[in-house]
Amino acid sequence: MDRQQILFSHLRQAQLHVALGVRHIARQYAIISELERSGQCPDADQARDLLATFEEMQEEHISHRDRLERELLAAELLAAPT
């Protein structure tokens, strides 16, 4: 497997992580809303803390995906015939 193939494989995985992060964050917002509606404020506070962690992780996933995209583009440019 050459460098481009490895980068592309890693990029696909990073894209999956970003997509899953979007789903997890959306679900966590729904959980917080439900907890608040049912008056479970201490649980909602914990859920908000978890949401903050999810959002921090999502920023890392996005940064990693973006770095892989740049690396793949650079590898493709270097491999292109001149």
PDB file of C-alpha atoms in Angstrom:
ATOM      1  CA  MET A   1       0.000   0.000   0.000  1.00  0.00           C
ATOM      2  CA  ASP A   2       1.536   3.331  -0.997  1.00  0.00           C
ATOM      3  CA  ARG A   3       1.452   6.589   0.971  1.00  0.00           C
ATOM      4  CA  GLN A   4      -1.573   7.971  -0.883  1.00  0.00           C
ATOM      5  CA  GLN A   5      -3.590   4.825  -0.221  1.00  0.00           C
ATOM      6  CA  ILE A   6      -2.686   4.896   3.462  1.00  0.00           C
ATOM      7  CA  LEU A   7      -3.626   8.577   3.735  1.00  0.00           C
ATOM      8  CA  PHE A   8      -6.886   7.946   1.915  1.00  0.00           C
ATOM      9  CA  SER A   9      -7.712   5.057   4.251  1.00  0.00           C
ATOM     10  CA  HIS A  10      -6.958   7.203   7.292  1.00  0.00           C
ATOM     11  CA  LEU A  11      -8.999  10.046   5.818  1.00  0.00           C
ATOM     12  CA  ARG A  12     -12.025   7.771   5.369  1.00  0.00           C
ATOM     13  CA  GLN A  13     -11.739   6.720   8.993  1.00  0.00           C
ATOM     14  CA  ALA A  14     -11.389  10.340  10.145  1.00  0.00           C
ATOM     15  CA  GLN A  15     -14.467  11.290   8.112  1.00  0.00           C
ATOM     16  CA  LEU A  16     -16.387   8.510   9.838  1.00  0.00           C
ATOM     17  CA  HIS A  17     -15.269   9.793  13.235  1.00  0.00           C
ATOM     18  CA  VAL A  18     -16.491  13.298  12.367  1.00  0.00           C
ATOM     19  CA  ALA A  19     -19.851  11.931  11.183  1.00  0.00           C
ATOM     20  CA  LEU A  20     -20.259   9.857  14.338  1.00  0.00           C
ATOM     21  CA  GLY A  21     -19.314  12.874  16.436  1.00  0.00           C
ATOM     22  CA  VAL A  22     -22.105  14.889  14.821  1.00  0.00           C
ATOM     23  CA  ARG A  23     -24.577  12.152  15.731  1.00  0.00           C
ATOM     24  CA  HIS A  24     -23.297  11.845  19.304  1.00  0.00           C
ATOM     25  CA  ILE A  25     -23.464  15.593  19.858  1.00  0.00           C
ATOM     26  CA  ALA A  26     -26.992  15.828  18.452  1.00  0.00           C
ATOM     27  CA  ARG A  27     -28.092  12.935  20.655  1.00  0.00           C
ATOM     28  CA  GLN A  28     -26.509  14.538  23.703  1.00  0.00           C
ATOM     29  CA  TYR A  29     -28.420  17.779  23.069  1.00  0.00           C
ATOM     30  CA  ALA A  30     -31.617  15.716  22.943  1.00  0.00           C
ATOM     31  CA  ILE A  31     -30.734  13.986  26.205  1.00  0.00           C
ATOM     32  CA  ILE A  32     -30.074  17.317  27.895  1.00  0.00           C
ATOM     33  CA  SER A  33     -33.403  18.691  26.688  1.00  0.00           C
ATOM     34  CA  GLU A  34     -35.253  15.649  27.999  1.00  0.00           C
ATOM     35  CA  LEU A  35     -33.508  15.817  31.367  1.00  0.00           C
ATOM     36  CA  GLU A  36     -34.313  19.520  31.695  1.00  0.00           C
ATOM     37  CA  ARG A  37     -37.965  18.972  30.740  1.00  0.00           C
ATOM     38  CA  SER A  38     -38.291  16.242  33.337  1.00  0.00           C
ATOM     39  CA  GLY A  39     -36.691  18.406  36.043  1.00  0.00           C
ATOM     40  CA  GLN A  40     -33.543  16.313  36.449  1.00  0.00           C
ATOM     41  CA  CYS A  41     -31.188  19.270  36.693  1.00  0.00           C
ATOM     42  CA  PRO A  42     -28.201  17.506  38.343  1.00  0.00           C
ATOM     43  CA  ASP A  43     -28.300  14.861  35.611  1.00  0.00           C
ATOM     44  CA  ALA A  44     -28.621  17.592  32.987  1.00  0.00           C
ATOM     45  CA  ASP A  45     -25.501  19.253  34.408  1.00  0.00           C
ATOM     46  CA  GLN A  46     -23.574  15.999  34.021  1.00  0.00           C
ATOM     47  CA  ALA A  47     -24.955  15.595  30.516  1.00  0.00           C
ATOM     48  CA  ARG A  48     -23.765  19.126  29.650  1.00  0.00           C
ATOM     49  CA  ASP A  49     -20.297  18.261  30.943  1.00  0.00           C
ATOM     50  CA  LEU A  50     -20.280  15.191  28.711  1.00  0.00           C
ATOM     51  CA  LEU A  51     -21.481  17.321  25.793  1.00  0.00           C
ATOM     52  CA  ALA A  52     -18.539  19.669  26.320  1.00  0.00           C
ATOM     53  CA  THR A  53     -16.207  16.671  26.160  1.00  0.00           C
ATOM     54  CA  PHE A  54     -17.897  15.459  22.964  1.00  0.00           C
ATOM     55  CA  GLU A  55     -17.523  18.918  21.412  1.00  0.00           C
ATOM     56  CA  GLU A  56     -13.825  19.084  22.341  1.00  0.00           C
ATOM     57  CA  MET A  57     -13.285  15.638  20.843  1.00  0.00           C
ATOM     58  CA  GLN A  58     -15.163  16.702  17.719  1.00  0.00           C
ATOM     59  CA  GLU A  59     -12.823  19.658  17.282  1.00  0.00           C
ATOM     60  CA  GLU A  60      -9.900  17.218  17.430  1.00  0.00           C
ATOM     61  CA  HIS A  61     -11.558  14.875  14.922  1.00  0.00           C
ATOM     62  CA  ILE A  62     -12.186  17.762  12.523  1.00  0.00           C
ATOM     63  CA  SER A  63      -8.628  19.026  12.899  1.00  0.00           C
ATOM     64  CA  HIS A  64      -7.265  15.540  12.220  1.00  0.00           C
ATOM     65  CA  ARG A  65      -9.523  15.089   9.173  1.00  0.00           C
ATOM     66  CA  ASP A  66      -8.477  18.480   7.791  1.00  0.00           C
ATOM     67  CA  ARG A  67      -4.779  17.666   8.299  1.00  0.00           C
ATOM     68  CA  LEU A  68      -5.199  14.360   6.469  1.00  0.00           C
ATOM     69  CA  GLU A  69      -6.973  16.126   3.601  1.00  0.00           C
ATOM     70  CA  ARG A  70      -4.052  18.548   3.288  1.00  0.00           C
ATOM     71  CA  GLU A  71      -1.511  15.722   3.432  1.00  0.00           C
ATOM     72  CA  LEU A  72      -3.385  13.721   0.814  1.00  0.00           C
ATOM     73  CA  LEU A  73      -3.579  16.726  -1.491  1.00  0.00           C
ATOM     74  CA  ALA A  74       0.145  17.353  -1.069  1.00  0.00           C
ATOM     75  CA  ALA A  75       0.926  13.676  -1.748  1.00  0.00           C
ATOM     76  CA  GLU A  76      -1.229  13.757  -4.884  1.00  0.00           C
ATOM     77  CA  LEU A  77       0.499  16.917  -6.104  1.00  0.00           C
ATOM     78  CA  LEU A  78       3.924  15.391  -5.520  1.00  0.00           C
ATOM     79  CA  ALA A  79       2.936  12.222  -7.343  1.00  0.00           C
ATOM     80  CA  ALA A  80       1.431  14.040 -10.327  1.00  0.00           C
ATOM     81  CA  PRO A  81       3.496  13.953 -13.494  1.00  0.00           C
ATOM     82  CA  THR A  82       5.045  17.287 -14.397  1.00  0.00           C
TER      83      THR A  82
END
